[in-house]
Amino acid sequence: MTRAVAALLVAALFVACGGEKSSAPPTPATQTPTAPAPASAPAPTPPPAASAPSGNLRGDAEAGRALYAQYCATCHGPGGKGDGPISATLSPRPANHTDHVFMAGLTDEHLYQVISKGGASVGKSAMMAPWGGVINDQGIRDLIAFLRQLSST
């Protein structure tokens, strides 16, 4: 992948995530309303977020390998070392999934949460996208099995 394509991918992700906010104060309205706006009903409370499943969350590592190549390798690299084609353009850099010590400190529940809800859901980089809307529960379990395999070699 060329640097230009990588830069375009990063720019598209930046725009999709809201981009940079302007620091300039908003300009005042030219017309002052004459009557107060009617009170609106409070917004409904969103349902509580489903928590990650617990227990053994590992699926089929071979199925996870295919998903990893499709969804994760662009950032984390095909071998999981955090050296994917666009990793140099990301800050912070993607995690090295082959680092046994680092990966051993992460529970399966944590990995499930990061994959399904994104890095920001666990206080990490928002650059790690939430894949739960794209990858189903079994796929996430398959990815966890593959990640465990990567970190054990």
XYZ file of C-alpha atoms in Angstrom, residues 68 72-73 75-84 94-99 102-103 146-147 150-151:
25
model
C -7.760 -10.880 11.467
C -7.036 -6.157 11.767
C -3.913 -6.579 9.641
C -3.187 -1.616 11.433
C -1.752 -4.504 13.484
C 0.105 -6.201 10.602
C -0.416 -9.660 9.122
C 1.702 -11.226 11.879
C 0.177 -9.077 14.640
C 3.341 -7.142 15.510
C 1.661 -3.714 15.322
C 3.389 -3.007 12.019
C 0.520 -2.908 9.516
C -1.356 -0.327 17.237
C -0.805 -3.025 19.859
C 1.705 -5.792 19.251
C -0.395 -8.928 19.602
C 2.698 -11.154 19.625
C 3.948 -9.649 22.908
C 1.337 -7.674 27.265
C -1.317 -10.069 25.963
C -6.383 -16.290 17.132
C -4.976 -13.460 19.285
C -0.391 -15.170 18.158
C 0.819 -14.289 21.630
